[in-house]
Amino acid sequence: MKKAIIQYLEQLQVSGITELYRTKTSKHSDSDSAIAFADKAEVLAEKKEAYKDCRKCQLWTGRDKFVYGEGNPEAVCMVIGEGPGAQENLQGRPFVGEAGHLLDKMLIAIKIKRDEVYIANIVKCRPPNNREPEQVERLACLPYLMEQIEIIQPRIFLLMGRVAAQTLLQSNQPMKVLREKPHDFLGRQAYVTYHPAALLRNPDWKKEAWIDLQKFQVVYTALQQET
Ligand code: URA
């Protein structure tokens, strides 16, 4: 446990995080959790505003809207995708296009409402023609995601697709291997499944995604009942 905390603090430091926020309080404890919720929502809103004109990488040149992320500031689960597409770039919200509609359905299939989780991406601005974000773009943007994780303190991650999984797990393994088992990410469990856009292109993979999601659901439900 101590090792995991040290590793976590080191990763935060590498990502440029200099402030820490208080952790989630139990919903059964007292009115403190409501205050924590308001604090987190406010901090996230301030951060979104502060970063919206970011020029840390070239992706800003094609940006209409900076897609910071959205959802429950007290989420037990953080869902992480690759980067905004056309619709997300126009609306400034993650996963609102065709892939987003499929993500909503995938979550509903495991009894999760979209607004119960927090949804973010590896990069906050749309890569041209929906190409994969380059390594330099991912690294420039990562401190924003690490800070969101630090504020929200999710207890589990659902990583959508290869780019999210390989970037956060610092791995070059293919999806077949990455999906095989949960991973340790910052001392919490991270589950990997296919990106909804990949499922739209390859509907045959949906059966396997369903198996991944069911495994995730068991652990997520248990964690949710604990909080
Ligand atoms: N694909 C992603 O990875 N993220 C989005 O927000 C939309 C599509």
Coordinates of C-alpha atoms and ligand atoms in Angstrom, one line a residue:
M1 CA 0.0 0.0 0.0
K2 CA 2.8 2.4 1.0
K3 CA 4.6 1.6 -2.3
A4 CA 1.4 2.4 -4.2
I5 CA 1.1 5.7 -2.5
I6 CA 4.7 6.7 -3.2
Q7 CA 4.3 5.6 -6.9
Y8 CA 1.1 7.7 -7.1
L9 CA 2.7 10.8 -5.6
E10 CA 5.7 10.4 -8.0
Q11 CA 3.4 10.1 -11.0
L12 CA 1.6 13.3 -9.8
Q13 CA 4.9 15.1 -9.5
V14 CA 6.0 14.1 -12.9
S15 CA 2.7 15.3 -14.3
G16 CA 3.2 18.7 -12.7
I17 CA 0.6 18.4 -9.9
T18 CA 1.5 20.6 -7.0
E19 CA -1.8 20.6 -5.0
L20 CA -3.7 17.8 -3.4
Y21 CA -7.4 17.7 -2.5
R22 CA -9.1 15.9 0.2
T23 CA -10.4 12.4 -0.5
K24 CA -13.9 11.2 -0.9
T25 CA -15.9 10.9 2.3
S26 CA -18.5 8.3 2.9
K27 CA -22.1 9.2 1.8
H28 CA -23.2 7.8 5.1
S29 CA -20.9 9.9 7.2
D30 CA -22.3 13.4 7.6
S31 CA -22.9 16.6 5.7
D32 CA -19.2 16.7 4.9
S33 CA -19.6 14.7 1.8
A34 CA -22.0 17.3 0.3
I35 CA -19.4 20.0 1.0
A36 CA -16.7 17.9 -0.7
F37 CA -19.0 17.4 -3.7
A38 CA -19.5 21.2 -4.0
D39 CA -15.8 21.8 -3.6
K40 CA -14.9 19.3 -6.3
A41 CA -17.5 20.6 -8.8
E42 CA -16.3 24.1 -8.2
V43 CA -12.6 23.2 -8.6
L44 CA -13.3 21.2 -11.8
A45 CA -15.2 24.2 -13.2
E46 CA -12.4 26.6 -12.4
K47 CA -9.8 24.3 -13.9
K48 CA -11.9 23.9 -17.1
E49 CA -12.1 27.6 -17.5
A50 CA -8.4 28.1 -16.7
Y51 CA -7.2 25.6 -19.3
K52 CA -9.7 26.3 -22.2
D53 CA -7.2 28.3 -24.2
C54 CA -4.3 25.8 -23.8
R55 CA -1.6 25.9 -26.4
K56 CA 0.7 23.3 -25.0
C57 CA 0.7 21.3 -28.2
Q58 CA -0.3 21.9 -31.8
L59 CA -3.8 20.5 -31.4
W60 CA -5.1 23.9 -30.3
T61 CA -4.8 25.1 -34.0
G62 CA -7.8 22.9 -35.0
R63 CA -9.8 23.4 -31.9
D64 CA -13.3 24.8 -31.7
K65 CA -13.8 23.8 -28.0
F66 CA -11.5 22.4 -25.4
V67 CA -13.2 19.1 -24.2
Y68 CA -12.2 19.1 -20.5
G69 CA -14.5 16.2 -19.3
E70 CA -17.8 16.0 -17.6
G71 CA -19.7 13.9 -15.0
N72 CA -20.1 13.2 -11.4
P73 CA -17.3 15.0 -9.3
E74 CA -17.7 12.2 -6.8
A75 CA -17.6 9.4 -9.3
V76 CA -16.5 6.0 -8.2
C77 CA -15.5 5.3 -11.8
M78 CA -13.7 7.4 -14.4
V79 CA -14.2 6.4 -18.0
I80 CA -11.3 7.5 -20.2
G81 CA -11.3 7.7 -24.0
E82 CA -8.8 8.8 -26.6
G83 CA -9.7 12.3 -27.7
P84 CA -12.6 14.5 -29.0
G85 CA -14.1 13.8 -32.4
A86 CA -16.0 16.2 -34.6
Q87 CA -19.1 16.5 -32.4
E88 CA -17.2 16.7 -29.2
N89 CA -15.0 19.5 -30.7
L90 CA -18.1 21.5 -31.6
Q91 CA -20.0 20.9 -28.3
G92 CA -17.1 20.9 -25.8
R93 CA -18.3 17.7 -24.3
P94 CA -16.8 14.2 -24.3
F95 CA -18.4 11.3 -26.1
V96 CA -21.5 13.0 -27.6
G97 CA -21.2 11.8 -31.2
E98 CA -22.0 8.3 -32.6
A99 CA -19.3 6.6 -30.5
G100 CA -20.7 8.5 -27.5
H101 CA -24.2 7.1 -28.1
L102 CA -22.7 3.6 -28.1
L103 CA -20.8 4.3 -24.9
D104 CA -24.0 5.4 -23.3
K105 CA -25.6 2.1 -24.3
M106 CA -22.6 0.1 -23.1
L107 CA -22.9 1.8 -19.7
I108 CA -26.6 1.2 -19.5
A109 CA -26.1 -2.5 -20.4
I110 CA -24.1 -2.7 -17.1
K111 CA -26.7 -0.6 -15.2
I112 CA -24.6 2.6 -15.1
K113 CA -26.1 5.9 -15.9
R114 CA -23.8 8.3 -17.8
D115 CA -24.0 11.0 -15.1
E116 CA -23.0 8.6 -12.4
V117 CA -19.4 8.4 -13.8
Y118 CA -16.9 11.0 -14.9
I119 CA -15.9 10.9 -18.5
A120 CA -12.6 12.3 -19.9
N121 CA -10.1 11.7 -22.6
I122 CA -6.3 11.4 -23.0
V123 CA -6.2 14.6 -25.1
K124 CA -8.6 17.5 -24.7
C125 CA -8.5 18.8 -28.3
R126 CA -9.5 17.1 -31.5
P127 CA -6.7 15.6 -33.5
P128 CA -7.1 16.5 -37.2
N129 CA -9.2 14.0 -39.2
N130 CA -9.6 11.9 -36.0
R131 CA -6.0 10.6 -36.2
E132 CA -4.5 9.1 -33.1
P133 CA -3.0 11.7 -30.8
E134 CA 0.8 11.7 -31.1
Q135 CA 3.0 10.9 -28.1
V136 CA 4.0 14.5 -27.6
E137 CA 0.4 15.6 -27.6
R138 CA -0.6 12.9 -25.1
L139 CA 2.3 13.9 -22.8
A140 CA 1.4 17.6 -23.0
C141 CA -2.2 16.9 -22.1
L142 CA -1.7 14.2 -19.4
P143 CA -1.2 16.6 -16.5
Y144 CA -4.8 17.8 -17.0
L145 CA -6.1 14.2 -16.7
M146 CA -3.9 13.4 -13.7
E147 CA -5.2 16.5 -12.0
Q148 CA -8.8 15.5 -12.7
I149 CA -8.1 12.1 -11.2
E150 CA -6.5 13.8 -8.1
I151 CA -9.6 15.9 -7.6
I152 CA -12.2 13.3 -8.3
Q153 CA -10.4 10.4 -6.6
P154 CA -12.2 7.6 -8.6
R155 CA -11.8 4.1 -7.2
I156 CA -11.8 2.3 -10.6
F157 CA -11.1 3.2 -14.2
L158 CA -12.7 1.9 -17.4
L159 CA -10.2 2.6 -20.2
M160 CA -11.8 2.7 -23.7
G161 CA -9.5 1.5 -26.4
R162 CA -5.8 1.0 -27.1
V163 CA -4.7 4.7 -26.9
A164 CA -6.2 5.2 -23.4
A165 CA -4.9 1.9 -22.2
Q166 CA -1.4 2.0 -23.7
T167 CA -0.9 5.7 -22.6
L168 CA -2.0 5.3 -19.0
L169 CA -0.6 1.8 -18.4
Q170 CA 2.7 2.8 -20.2
S171 CA 2.4 -0.4 -22.3
N172 CA 2.9 -1.4 -25.9
Q173 CA 0.8 -4.5 -25.6
P174 CA -2.1 -5.1 -28.0
M175 CA -5.7 -4.9 -26.9
K176 CA -6.0 -8.7 -26.7
V177 CA -3.4 -8.7 -23.9
L178 CA -4.5 -5.5 -22.3
R179 CA -8.1 -6.7 -22.0
E180 CA -7.1 -10.0 -20.4
K181 CA -7.0 -8.8 -16.8
P182 CA -7.4 -5.7 -14.6
H183 CA -4.4 -3.5 -14.2
D184 CA -3.0 -1.4 -11.4
F185 CA -3.1 2.2 -12.2
L186 CA -2.2 4.7 -9.4
G187 CA -3.1 2.0 -6.9
R188 CA -6.6 1.4 -8.3
Q189 CA -8.0 -1.2 -10.7
A190 CA -8.2 -0.3 -14.4
Y191 CA -10.2 -2.4 -16.8
V192 CA -9.6 -2.2 -20.6
T193 CA -12.2 -2.7 -23.3
Y194 CA -12.7 -1.8 -26.9
H195 CA -13.3 1.8 -27.8
P196 CA -17.0 2.3 -29.0
A197 CA -15.7 3.7 -32.3
A198 CA -13.8 0.5 -32.8
L199 CA -17.0 -1.5 -32.0
L200 CA -18.9 0.6 -34.6
R201 CA -16.3 -0.4 -37.2
N202 CA -16.0 -4.0 -36.0
P203 CA -19.4 -5.1 -34.6
D204 CA -18.1 -8.7 -34.2
W205 CA -16.0 -7.5 -31.3
K206 CA -19.1 -6.5 -29.3
K207 CA -19.4 -10.0 -27.8
E208 CA -15.9 -9.7 -26.3
A209 CA -16.6 -6.1 -25.1
W210 CA -19.7 -7.5 -23.3
I211 CA -17.6 -10.0 -21.5
D212 CA -15.1 -7.2 -20.5
L213 CA -18.0 -5.0 -19.3
Q214 CA -19.5 -7.8 -17.2
K215 CA -16.2 -8.4 -15.4
F216 CA -15.9 -4.7 -14.7
Q217 CA -19.5 -4.5 -13.5
V218 CA -18.9 -7.0 -10.7
V219 CA -16.0 -5.0 -9.2
Y220 CA -17.6 -1.6 -9.8
T221 CA -20.9 -2.7 -8.1
A222 CA -19.0 -3.9 -5.1
L223 CA -17.0 -0.7 -4.8
Q224 CA -20.1 1.4 -5.2
Q225 CA -21.8 -0.5 -2.3
E226 CA -18.8 0.2 -0.1
T227 CA -19.0 4.0 -0.6
Ligands
URA1 N1 -13.8 9.3 -28.9 C1 -13.1 9.5 -27.8 O1 -12.2 8.8 -27.5 N2 -13.5 10.4 -27.0 C2 -14.6 11.2 -27.2 O2 -14.9 12.1 -26.4 C3 -15.3 11.0 -28.4 C4 -14.9 10.0 -29.3

